[in-house]
Coordinates of C-alpha atoms in Angstrom, one line a residue:
Chain A
M1 CA 84.6 61.6 16.6
K2 CA 88.2 61.1 17.4
R3 CA 89.2 59.9 20.9
Y4 CA 92.3 61.1 22.7
F5 CA 93.7 60.7 26.2
D6 CA 94.8 64.2 27.0
T7 CA 94.8 67.2 29.3
G8 CA 92.3 70.0 30.0
N9 CA 94.9 72.3 28.6
R10 CA 94.8 70.5 25.2
A11 CA 91.0 70.4 25.4
I12 CA 90.9 74.2 25.9
T13 CA 93.3 74.7 23.0
E14 CA 91.2 72.6 20.6
G15 CA 88.0 74.3 21.8
A16 CA 89.5 77.7 21.0
I17 CA 90.6 76.6 17.6
L18 CA 87.2 75.1 16.8
A19 CA 85.5 78.3 17.9
G20 CA 87.6 80.4 15.5
C21 CA 90.2 81.8 17.8
K22 CA 92.9 83.5 15.8
V23 CA 95.1 85.2 18.4
F24 CA 96.6 84.0 21.7
A25 CA 98.6 86.4 23.8
G26 CA 99.7 85.8 27.3
Y27 CA 102.5 84.6 29.5
P28 CA 103.0 80.9 30.4
I29 CA 102.3 79.8 34.0
T30 CA 101.7 76.4 35.6
P31 CA 99.1 74.9 35.4
A32 CA 98.1 76.7 32.2
T33 CA 101.5 76.6 30.4
E34 CA 100.4 73.9 27.9
I35 CA 97.6 76.2 26.7
A36 CA 100.2 78.7 25.6
E37 CA 102.4 75.9 24.3
N38 CA 99.7 74.2 22.3
M39 CA 98.3 77.5 21.0
S40 CA 101.8 78.4 19.7
R41 CA 101.7 75.2 17.6
R42 CA 98.1 75.2 16.6
L43 CA 97.5 78.9 15.7
P44 CA 100.0 79.1 12.8
E45 CA 98.3 76.0 11.3
V46 CA 95.0 78.0 11.1
G47 CA 96.4 81.3 10.0
G48 CA 96.5 82.7 13.5
Y49 CA 99.0 84.5 15.7
Y50 CA 100.7 83.6 18.9
V51 CA 102.3 86.3 21.0
Q52 CA 104.2 85.7 24.2
A53 CA 104.3 88.9 26.2
E54 CA 106.8 90.0 28.9
D55 CA 104.2 89.6 31.6
E56 CA 100.5 88.8 32.1
M57 CA 99.2 92.3 32.1
T58 CA 100.8 93.1 28.7
G59 CA 99.7 89.7 27.5
M60 CA 96.1 90.4 28.0
H61 CA 96.4 94.0 26.7
I62 CA 97.8 92.5 23.5
A63 CA 95.0 90.0 23.4
V64 CA 92.3 92.7 23.9
G65 CA 94.0 94.9 21.3
A66 CA 93.9 92.0 18.8
S67 CA 90.2 91.5 19.5
L68 CA 89.7 95.3 18.8
G69 CA 91.5 94.6 15.6
G70 CA 88.6 92.2 14.7
L71 CA 89.9 88.8 15.6
K72 CA 88.7 86.3 18.1
T73 CA 91.3 86.0 20.9
M74 CA 92.1 84.1 24.0
T75 CA 94.5 84.4 26.9
A76 CA 95.2 81.9 29.7
T77 CA 96.8 82.0 33.1
S78 CA 96.6 81.0 36.7
G79 CA 95.7 83.1 39.8
P80 CA 99.0 85.0 40.0
G81 CA 98.5 86.2 36.4
Y82 CA 94.7 86.6 36.6
I83 CA 95.2 89.3 39.2
L84 CA 97.5 91.1 36.8
Y85 CA 94.7 91.0 34.2
A86 CA 92.7 93.5 36.3
D87 CA 93.6 96.5 34.1
P88 CA 93.0 95.0 30.6
Y89 CA 90.0 93.0 31.9
G90 CA 88.5 96.4 32.9
W91 CA 89.1 97.7 29.4
A92 CA 87.5 94.7 27.8
L93 CA 84.4 95.0 30.1
G94 CA 84.1 98.8 29.7
C95 CA 84.7 98.9 25.9
E96 CA 82.7 95.7 25.4
I97 CA 85.5 93.8 23.7
P98 CA 85.0 90.0 23.3
I99 CA 87.8 87.8 24.7
V100 CA 88.0 84.5 26.3
V101 CA 90.1 84.3 29.5
V102 CA 91.1 81.0 31.1
N103 CA 92.1 80.8 34.7
A104 CA 93.5 77.5 35.9
Q105 CA 93.2 78.0 39.6
R106 CA 96.0 76.8 41.9
V107 CA 96.5 77.0 45.7
G108 CA 97.0 80.5 47.0
P109 CA 97.3 83.1 48.4
V110 CA 100.0 84.7 46.2
S111 CA 102.1 82.2 44.2
G112 CA 101.0 79.3 46.5
I113 CA 101.9 75.9 45.0
T114 CA 102.2 75.5 41.3
G115 CA 101.1 72.0 40.8
A116 CA 98.2 71.8 43.3
P117 CA 94.6 72.8 42.8
G118 CA 92.7 75.7 44.5
Q119 CA 89.5 77.7 44.1
G120 CA 90.5 81.1 45.4
E121 CA 89.3 83.3 42.5
F122 CA 85.5 82.7 42.7
Y123 CA 85.0 86.3 43.7
I124 CA 87.9 87.8 41.7
A125 CA 86.2 86.3 38.6
R126 CA 83.1 88.2 39.6
Y127 CA 84.9 91.4 40.3
P128 CA 88.0 91.2 38.1
T129 CA 88.6 94.9 37.9
H130 CA 88.0 98.2 39.7
G131 CA 85.1 100.6 39.4
G132 CA 82.1 98.2 39.6
N133 CA 79.2 98.9 37.2
A134 CA 79.5 95.7 35.3
E135 CA 78.3 92.1 35.4
T136 CA 80.7 89.3 34.5
I137 CA 80.3 85.9 32.9
V138 CA 82.2 82.9 34.3
L139 CA 81.9 79.2 33.3
A140 CA 83.5 76.4 35.4
P141 CA 84.3 73.0 33.8
N142 CA 84.8 69.9 35.9
S143 CA 86.3 67.6 33.3
V144 CA 88.6 67.6 30.3
Q145 CA 85.7 67.1 27.9
E146 CA 83.8 70.0 29.5
A147 CA 86.9 72.2 29.3
F148 CA 86.6 71.7 25.6
S149 CA 82.9 72.4 25.2
L150 CA 82.9 75.3 27.7
T151 CA 85.7 77.0 25.8
V152 CA 83.7 76.9 22.7
E153 CA 80.7 78.2 24.6
A154 CA 82.8 81.0 26.2
F155 CA 83.7 82.3 22.7
Y156 CA 80.0 82.1 21.7
L157 CA 78.9 84.1 24.8
S158 CA 81.8 86.6 24.5
E159 CA 80.7 87.5 20.9
R160 CA 77.0 87.7 21.7
F161 CA 77.4 89.7 24.9
R162 CA 80.4 91.7 23.6
M163 CA 82.5 91.1 26.6
P164 CA 85.2 89.0 28.3
V165 CA 84.2 85.6 29.5
T166 CA 86.3 83.7 32.1
V167 CA 86.6 79.9 32.0
L168 CA 87.4 79.3 35.6
A169 CA 89.1 75.9 35.7
D170 CA 91.4 74.5 38.3
Q171 CA 94.8 72.6 38.2
L172 CA 93.1 69.2 38.2
V173 CA 91.0 70.0 35.2
T174 CA 93.8 71.7 33.2
D175 CA 96.7 69.4 34.1
G176 CA 94.4 66.3 34.6
W177 CA 94.3 63.7 31.9
E178 CA 91.0 62.1 30.6
T179 CA 89.3 60.8 27.6
L180 CA 88.7 63.7 25.2
E181 CA 86.4 63.3 22.2
L182 CA 86.9 65.9 19.4
P183 CA 84.3 66.2 16.7
E184 CA 85.4 65.9 13.1
T185 CA 82.2 66.5 11.2
R186 CA 79.4 69.1 11.2
E187 CA 77.0 66.4 12.5
E188 CA 79.3 65.5 15.4
I189 CA 79.6 69.2 16.3
E190 CA 75.8 69.6 16.3
K191 CA 75.4 66.4 18.3
M192 CA 77.6 67.9 21.0
G193 CA 75.4 70.9 21.2
L194 CA 78.2 73.4 20.6
R195 CA 77.2 76.9 19.7
F196 CA 79.2 79.4 17.5
K197 CA 79.0 83.0 16.6
E198 CA 81.1 84.6 14.0
R199 CA 82.8 88.0 14.6
E200 CA 80.9 90.9 13.3
I201 CA 81.9 94.5 13.0
C202 CA 80.0 97.5 14.4
R203 CA 79.8 100.1 11.7
G204 CA 78.4 102.9 13.8
P205 CA 77.5 105.7 14.1
V206 CA 76.3 104.3 17.5
F207 CA 79.0 102.1 19.0
Y208 CA 77.9 102.0 22.6
P209 CA 74.1 101.8 22.5
F210 CA 71.9 102.4 25.5
T211 CA 70.2 99.0 25.4
D212 CA 70.4 95.6 27.1
Q213 CA 70.1 93.8 23.8
L214 CA 72.5 91.0 22.7
D215 CA 74.1 90.6 19.4
V216 CA 75.3 94.2 19.0
P217 CA 78.4 93.8 16.8
P218 CA 81.6 94.5 18.6
V219 CA 83.5 97.7 18.0
V220 CA 86.5 97.2 15.7
M221 CA 89.2 99.7 15.2
G222 CA 90.2 100.4 11.7
H223 CA 88.3 98.8 8.8
N224 CA 86.9 102.3 8.2
T225 CA 84.3 101.9 10.9
G226 CA 85.1 105.1 12.7
G227 CA 84.9 103.1 15.9
T228 CA 86.6 104.4 19.0
C229 CA 87.7 102.9 22.3
S230 CA 88.9 104.7 25.4
D231 CA 88.9 103.9 29.1
W232 CA 86.8 107.0 29.8
T233 CA 83.0 107.0 29.9
P234 CA 81.8 107.0 26.3
T235 CA 78.9 108.7 24.7
D236 CA 76.9 106.3 22.5
E237 CA 79.1 107.4 19.6
G238 CA 82.2 106.6 21.5
Y239 CA 83.5 110.0 22.5
D240 CA 84.9 110.6 25.9
T241 CA 82.5 112.5 28.2
E242 CA 82.3 113.7 31.8
E243 CA 78.6 113.9 31.8
V244 CA 77.1 111.6 34.5
E245 CA 74.1 110.8 32.3
W246 CA 76.3 108.9 30.0
A247 CA 78.0 107.0 32.9
H248 CA 74.5 105.9 33.8
K249 CA 73.6 104.8 30.3
H250 CA 76.9 103.0 29.9
S251 CA 76.6 101.2 33.2
Y252 CA 73.0 100.3 32.5
R253 CA 74.1 98.4 29.4
L254 CA 77.1 96.7 31.0
I255 CA 75.0 95.5 33.9
N256 CA 71.7 94.7 32.2
K257 CA 72.9 93.0 29.0
V258 CA 73.9 90.2 31.3
R259 CA 71.2 90.4 34.0
N260 CA 68.3 90.5 31.5
N261 CA 69.7 87.7 29.4
K262 CA 70.8 85.3 32.1
E263 CA 69.0 82.4 30.5
V264 CA 71.4 82.4 27.6
I265 CA 74.3 81.7 30.0
R266 CA 72.5 79.5 32.6
R267 CA 74.1 76.0 33.0
Y268 CA 74.0 73.6 36.0
E269 CA 73.7 69.9 36.9
E270 CA 71.7 68.2 39.7
H271 CA 71.7 64.7 41.1
F272 CA 69.1 63.1 43.4
M273 CA 67.2 66.3 43.9
D274 CA 63.6 65.0 43.3
D275 CA 62.7 63.9 46.9
D276 CA 63.6 66.9 49.0
P277 CA 67.0 65.7 50.2
D278 CA 68.0 66.2 53.9
V279 CA 71.4 67.4 52.8
V280 CA 72.2 69.1 49.5
L281 CA 75.9 69.2 48.5
V282 CA 77.1 72.1 46.3
A283 CA 80.4 72.3 44.5
Y284 CA 81.8 73.5 41.2
G285 CA 84.9 72.4 39.2
S286 CA 87.0 69.3 40.2
P287 CA 85.6 68.8 43.7
S288 CA 82.2 68.3 42.1
R289 CA 83.4 65.1 40.7
V290 CA 84.1 63.7 44.2
M291 CA 80.8 65.2 45.3
I292 CA 78.8 63.2 42.7
S293 CA 80.6 60.0 43.8
C294 CA 79.9 60.8 47.4
V295 CA 76.1 61.4 46.8
K296 CA 75.8 58.1 44.9
K297 CA 77.5 56.4 47.9
A298 CA 75.3 58.1 50.4
R299 CA 72.2 57.0 48.5
E300 CA 73.5 53.4 48.5
E301 CA 73.6 53.8 52.3
G302 CA 70.0 55.0 52.4
L303 CA 70.8 58.6 53.1
K304 CA 68.6 61.3 51.5
V305 CA 71.4 63.3 49.9
G306 CA 71.4 65.3 46.7
C307 CA 73.8 67.7 44.9
I308 CA 73.9 70.8 42.8
R309 CA 76.8 71.7 40.5
P310 CA 76.6 75.2 39.1
I311 CA 78.4 75.3 35.7
S312 CA 77.8 78.9 34.9
L313 CA 79.1 80.5 38.2
W314 CA 78.4 84.2 37.3
P315 CA 75.8 85.5 37.0
F316 CA 75.0 83.4 40.1
L317 CA 72.0 81.0 39.8
D318 CA 70.2 82.2 42.9
D319 CA 67.1 80.1 42.3
L320 CA 68.9 76.7 42.5
Y321 CA 69.0 77.1 46.2
H322 CA 65.3 77.5 46.9
R323 CA 64.8 74.4 49.1
K324 CA 64.7 74.9 52.9
T325 CA 67.2 72.2 54.0
N326 CA 70.8 71.6 55.0
Y327 CA 73.4 72.6 52.5
L328 CA 77.1 71.5 52.5
V329 CA 79.3 73.5 50.2
V330 CA 82.6 71.9 49.3
E331 CA 85.4 74.1 47.9
L332 CA 89.1 74.0 47.3
N333 CA 89.8 76.8 49.8
Y334 CA 89.8 77.2 53.5
D335 CA 88.1 80.6 53.7
G336 CA 84.8 79.7 52.0
Q337 CA 83.7 81.7 49.0
L338 CA 80.9 80.0 47.0
V339 CA 79.4 79.1 50.4
R340 CA 78.7 82.8 51.0
E341 CA 76.6 83.1 47.9
V342 CA 74.7 79.9 48.8
Q343 CA 74.0 81.4 52.2
R344 CA 72.7 84.6 50.6
C345 CA 70.2 82.6 48.4
V346 CA 68.7 79.9 50.7
P347 CA 65.3 80.4 52.4
T348 CA 65.2 81.4 56.1
G349 CA 65.5 78.3 58.3
S350 CA 68.1 76.6 56.1
N351 CA 71.5 75.6 57.5
V352 CA 74.5 76.2 55.3
H353 CA 77.7 74.4 56.2
F354 CA 81.2 74.6 54.6
F355 CA 83.8 71.9 54.0
G356 CA 87.1 73.3 52.5
K357 CA 90.1 71.5 51.3
C358 CA 93.1 73.0 49.6
G359 CA 95.9 71.7 47.4
E360 CA 94.2 68.4 46.8
L361 CA 90.7 67.0 46.5
P362 CA 88.7 65.9 49.5
S363 CA 87.8 62.2 49.5
V364 CA 84.4 60.6 49.3
A365 CA 85.0 59.3 52.9
E366 CA 85.7 62.7 54.2
M367 CA 82.6 64.2 52.6
L368 CA 80.5 61.4 53.8
L369 CA 81.7 62.0 57.3
Q370 CA 80.6 65.6 57.1
I371 CA 77.2 64.6 55.8
K372 CA 76.7 62.2 58.7
Q373 CA 77.8 64.9 61.2
I374 CA 75.2 67.3 59.7
L375 CA 72.4 64.6 59.9
N376 CA 73.3 63.9 63.5
G377 CA 73.3 67.6 64.4
E378 CA 77.0 67.5 65.3
P379 CA 79.5 70.3 64.5
L380 CA 81.7 69.8 61.5
V381 CA 85.2 69.3 62.8
R382 CA 88.4 68.4 61.0
S383 CA 90.8 65.8 62.3
D384 CA 93.0 68.7 63.6
N385 CA 90.0 70.2 65.5
W386 CA 89.7 73.1 63.1
E387 CA 85.9 73.8 63.2
W388 CA 84.4 74.3 59.8
E389 CA 81.5 76.2 61.1
A390 CA 83.7 79.2 61.6
W391 CA 83.7 80.1 57.8
Chain Z
M1 CA 86.2 44.1 34.5
G2 CA 83.2 45.1 36.6
K3 CA 85.0 47.4 39.0
R4 CA 87.1 50.4 39.5
I5 CA 90.9 50.1 39.8
E6 CA 92.9 52.8 41.5
V7 CA 96.6 53.1 40.9
L8 CA 98.5 55.7 42.9
I9 CA 102.1 56.3 41.8
S10 CA 104.4 58.8 43.7
G11 CA 108.0 59.7 44.0
F12 CA 110.5 62.4 43.1
G13 CA 110.3 64.6 40.0
G14 CA 112.4 63.0 37.3
Q15 CA 111.7 59.4 38.2
G16 CA 109.1 59.1 35.5
V17 CA 106.1 58.9 37.8
V18 CA 103.9 60.8 35.4
R19 CA 105.1 58.9 32.4
L20 CA 104.3 55.6 34.1
G21 CA 100.8 56.9 34.8
Q22 CA 100.4 58.1 31.2
I23 CA 101.3 54.8 29.7
L24 CA 98.9 52.8 32.0
A25 CA 96.1 55.3 31.4
Q26 CA 96.6 55.5 27.6
V27 CA 96.5 51.7 27.4
S28 CA 93.2 51.7 29.3
V29 CA 91.8 54.3 26.9
D30 CA 92.9 52.3 23.9
E31 CA 91.0 49.3 25.4
N32 CA 87.9 51.4 25.6
L33 CA 87.9 51.7 29.4
Y34 CA 87.0 54.9 31.2
T35 CA 90.2 56.5 32.6
T36 CA 91.2 59.6 34.6
M37 CA 94.7 60.7 35.6
L38 CA 95.4 63.5 38.0
V39 CA 98.9 64.9 38.4
S40 CA 100.2 66.9 41.3
H41 CA 103.7 68.2 41.7
G42 CA 105.9 70.8 43.3
T43 CA 107.7 73.7 41.5
E44 CA 110.9 71.9 40.7
T45 CA 111.5 70.0 37.4
R46 CA 113.5 67.4 39.2
G47 CA 113.7 66.4 42.8
G48 CA 110.4 67.7 44.1
Y49 CA 107.4 65.6 45.0
V50 CA 105.2 64.1 42.3
R51 CA 102.0 62.1 42.5
T52 CA 99.8 60.7 39.8
Q53 CA 96.5 59.1 40.4
V54 CA 95.1 56.8 37.7
V55 CA 91.5 55.5 37.9
I56 CA 90.5 52.8 35.4
S57 CA 86.9 51.6 35.2
D58 CA 84.3 50.1 32.8
A59 CA 81.9 52.8 33.8
P60 CA 82.3 56.6 33.7
V61 CA 84.5 57.8 36.5
D62 CA 83.0 60.5 38.8
S63 CA 85.7 60.9 41.5
P64 CA 89.2 60.8 40.0
V65 CA 90.7 60.4 43.5
C66 CA 92.6 57.3 44.6
E67 CA 91.1 57.0 48.1
D68 CA 91.9 53.3 48.6
P69 CA 94.4 52.4 46.0
D70 CA 94.5 48.9 44.6
F71 CA 98.1 49.6 43.8
L72 CA 100.3 52.1 45.5
V73 CA 103.7 52.5 43.8
A74 CA 106.0 54.3 46.2
M75 CA 109.2 55.4 44.6
S76 CA 110.4 57.5 47.5
K77 CA 110.3 57.4 51.3
A78 CA 108.0 60.5 51.5
A79 CA 105.6 58.9 49.0
Y80 CA 105.5 55.7 51.0
N81 CA 105.0 57.4 54.4
K82 CA 102.4 59.8 53.1
F83 CA 100.2 57.4 51.2
K84 CA 100.5 54.0 53.0
P85 CA 97.6 54.8 55.3
L86 CA 95.3 54.9 52.3
V87 CA 95.8 51.2 51.3
S88 CA 93.4 48.8 52.9
Q89 CA 92.8 45.9 50.5
G90 CA 95.4 46.8 47.9
V91 CA 99.1 46.2 47.3
I92 CA 102.0 48.5 48.0
I93 CA 104.9 48.2 45.6
Y94 CA 107.9 50.1 46.9
E95 CA 111.5 50.9 46.0
P96 CA 113.6 49.4 48.8
Y97 CA 116.6 51.7 48.0
Y98 CA 114.5 54.7 49.2
V99 CA 111.9 53.1 51.4
E100 CA 112.1 51.3 54.7
Q101 CA 109.2 48.9 55.0
D102 CA 106.7 49.5 57.8
H103 CA 106.0 46.0 59.2
G104 CA 103.0 47.3 61.1
L105 CA 100.8 47.5 57.9
H106 CA 98.1 44.9 57.2
C107 CA 98.1 45.2 53.4
R108 CA 100.3 43.2 51.1
Q109 CA 103.7 44.9 50.4
I110 CA 106.1 44.0 47.6
S111 CA 109.6 45.3 47.4
V112 CA 110.7 45.8 43.8
N113 CA 114.3 46.6 43.5
A114 CA 113.8 48.5 40.3
R115 CA 116.7 51.0 40.8
E116 CA 119.3 48.3 41.4
M117 CA 118.0 46.2 38.5
A118 CA 118.1 49.3 36.2
I119 CA 121.6 50.2 37.2
N120 CA 123.0 46.7 37.2
E121 CA 121.4 45.5 33.9
L122 CA 121.1 48.8 32.0
G123 CA 123.6 51.1 33.6
R124 CA 121.2 53.9 34.5
E125 CA 118.6 54.5 37.2
I126 CA 116.4 56.2 34.7
Y127 CA 114.9 52.9 33.6
A128 CA 113.7 52.0 37.0
N129 CA 110.1 53.3 36.3
V130 CA 109.9 51.0 33.3
V131 CA 110.9 48.0 35.5
V132 CA 108.0 48.9 37.8
L133 CA 105.7 49.3 34.7
G134 CA 106.6 45.7 33.7
Y135 CA 105.8 44.4 37.1
L136 CA 102.5 46.4 37.3
T137 CA 101.5 45.0 33.9
R138 CA 102.0 41.5 35.2
L139 CA 99.8 42.3 38.2
L140 CA 97.2 43.9 36.0
D141 CA 97.1 40.9 33.6
G142 CA 93.5 40.4 32.5
T143 CA 92.8 44.1 32.6
L144 CA 95.6 45.4 30.4
S145 CA 97.4 43.4 27.8
K146 CA 101.2 43.2 27.8
D147 CA 101.4 43.8 24.1
Q148 CA 99.3 46.9 24.3
V149 CA 101.4 48.3 27.2
L150 CA 104.6 47.7 25.3
K151 CA 103.2 49.3 22.2
V152 CA 102.0 52.4 24.1
M153 CA 105.3 52.5 26.1
L154 CA 107.3 52.8 22.9
Q155 CA 105.0 55.5 21.6
K156 CA 105.3 57.5 24.8
I157 CA 109.1 57.1 25.3
P158 CA 110.9 58.7 22.4
K159 CA 114.4 57.2 22.8
F160 CA 116.3 54.2 24.0
H161 CA 113.6 51.7 22.9
E162 CA 115.8 48.6 23.3
E163 CA 116.8 49.5 26.9
N164 CA 113.2 50.2 27.8
K165 CA 112.0 46.9 26.4
K166 CA 114.6 45.1 28.4
A167 CA 113.7 47.1 31.6
F168 CA 110.1 46.2 31.0
E169 CA 110.9 42.5 30.7
L170 CA 113.0 42.6 33.9
G171 CA 109.9 43.8 35.8
Y172 CA 107.4 41.6 33.9
S173 CA 109.4 38.5 34.6
L174 CA 109.7 39.0 38.3
A175 CA 107.9 36.3 40.2
V176 CA 104.5 37.4 41.3
S177 CA 103.9 35.9 44.8

């Protein structure tokens, strides 16, 4: 195992290379620029290709095209580019093309602030394109090391499910520096629990089968497969059709290959959840690091507080929120996104509160104050009198 | 070490704020300590605001936030004014050319005239961050070794090694009160 002190962007690059990524296409944007930069250096070393496009939409189209050509591919961006991915993301979902998409979230809306973290694309990652009729897979790292391992996992899932997988990071994870351990031997790779799946080629004649099963080989153009790919509803052999019956079958697969195989994706972390805590904190990504510190501090003070960190964000892990208690959801946005899903999942009689911060992480002290306000039955109020309960 | 050390460094883009954090953090990693470093900045390459937060610990670091810095290095007025309320028990090291000291604070404050020293002794302001690095290394004696900091500094700074070594010594040899 080799130890480095490096960024999440480097970790994502090395994860992609280890997973067998051979093509990167995209457009550099802070705080994901170094992914493009590092990939442009690393890919030629492993016989791969780096393409810088004229904008993000073209970048992802090229990446999706390369995957259709039979190579594992990745693209990376931030919020302003992720929204431009809407069209190619839809192609990749609809035509079941594996690709890994990294979004290093920064403060929004619109271009926001380049070098400051945000969590504004929780729902966009769930609904990255128009038309509905598809589930999505989203993983959220909270450290440099996890940015590495979840990138490897994203490639694995994208091959097995035949679809795009988003790694939803934030500026503090991608631009943040931490110890990064990279495996050098097969034993070290196994010890880290990393999973891999090689690219296979669908040889037809059924290219879009009416089934929820995993491990259907992806459609590849060329290679004498006879595979087809179009943005229209396909028959199972891949021909355009306007018959509603095929739309139903196609949608059934896109939705249920994910819904019926959720356990393959499922990842989360819990702390101090064994004694029915009075307050349960929930956060993903970089604020979850402060959350864990905060819960440890609260326990030292004798407060019955626990926390949940969803790592696989979508499909949402509804069952994690089965306890009837007080919840405090901490996010790097002011509008409250994750909190709405938690509210949907909790049993009747639970109280769901929201604490948002944007552009920088909240502190342990700030979070602890909110916990105490909840325990005392007081409204959550910011120092500038902005009531959090209004989410 | 037995505790967590928080170092918050902030100033303008181009002053070497991130480089300073990188060197300290890399030394900590080399000494098998747990280390995190967060970097936040504006859009500009030079002139905008930059902050780096380094946490060094002998246990895994959960929160990477410098909430109550042991060392706040303020290399601009904005940095000083924004982050001084965070420091309770720690030390503020500030650049007097840009910062006017707030005498109302209860924490220890040290003026390190790094800009002037860099200009007078080496002819360029660009070495000011390394003067501060030298001084910080002195304060962190016992946690990080001087030799190790110098070694990493030369790895991280590609050019002008002699000037940087001199700048480091200028800071390191300042009296620690």
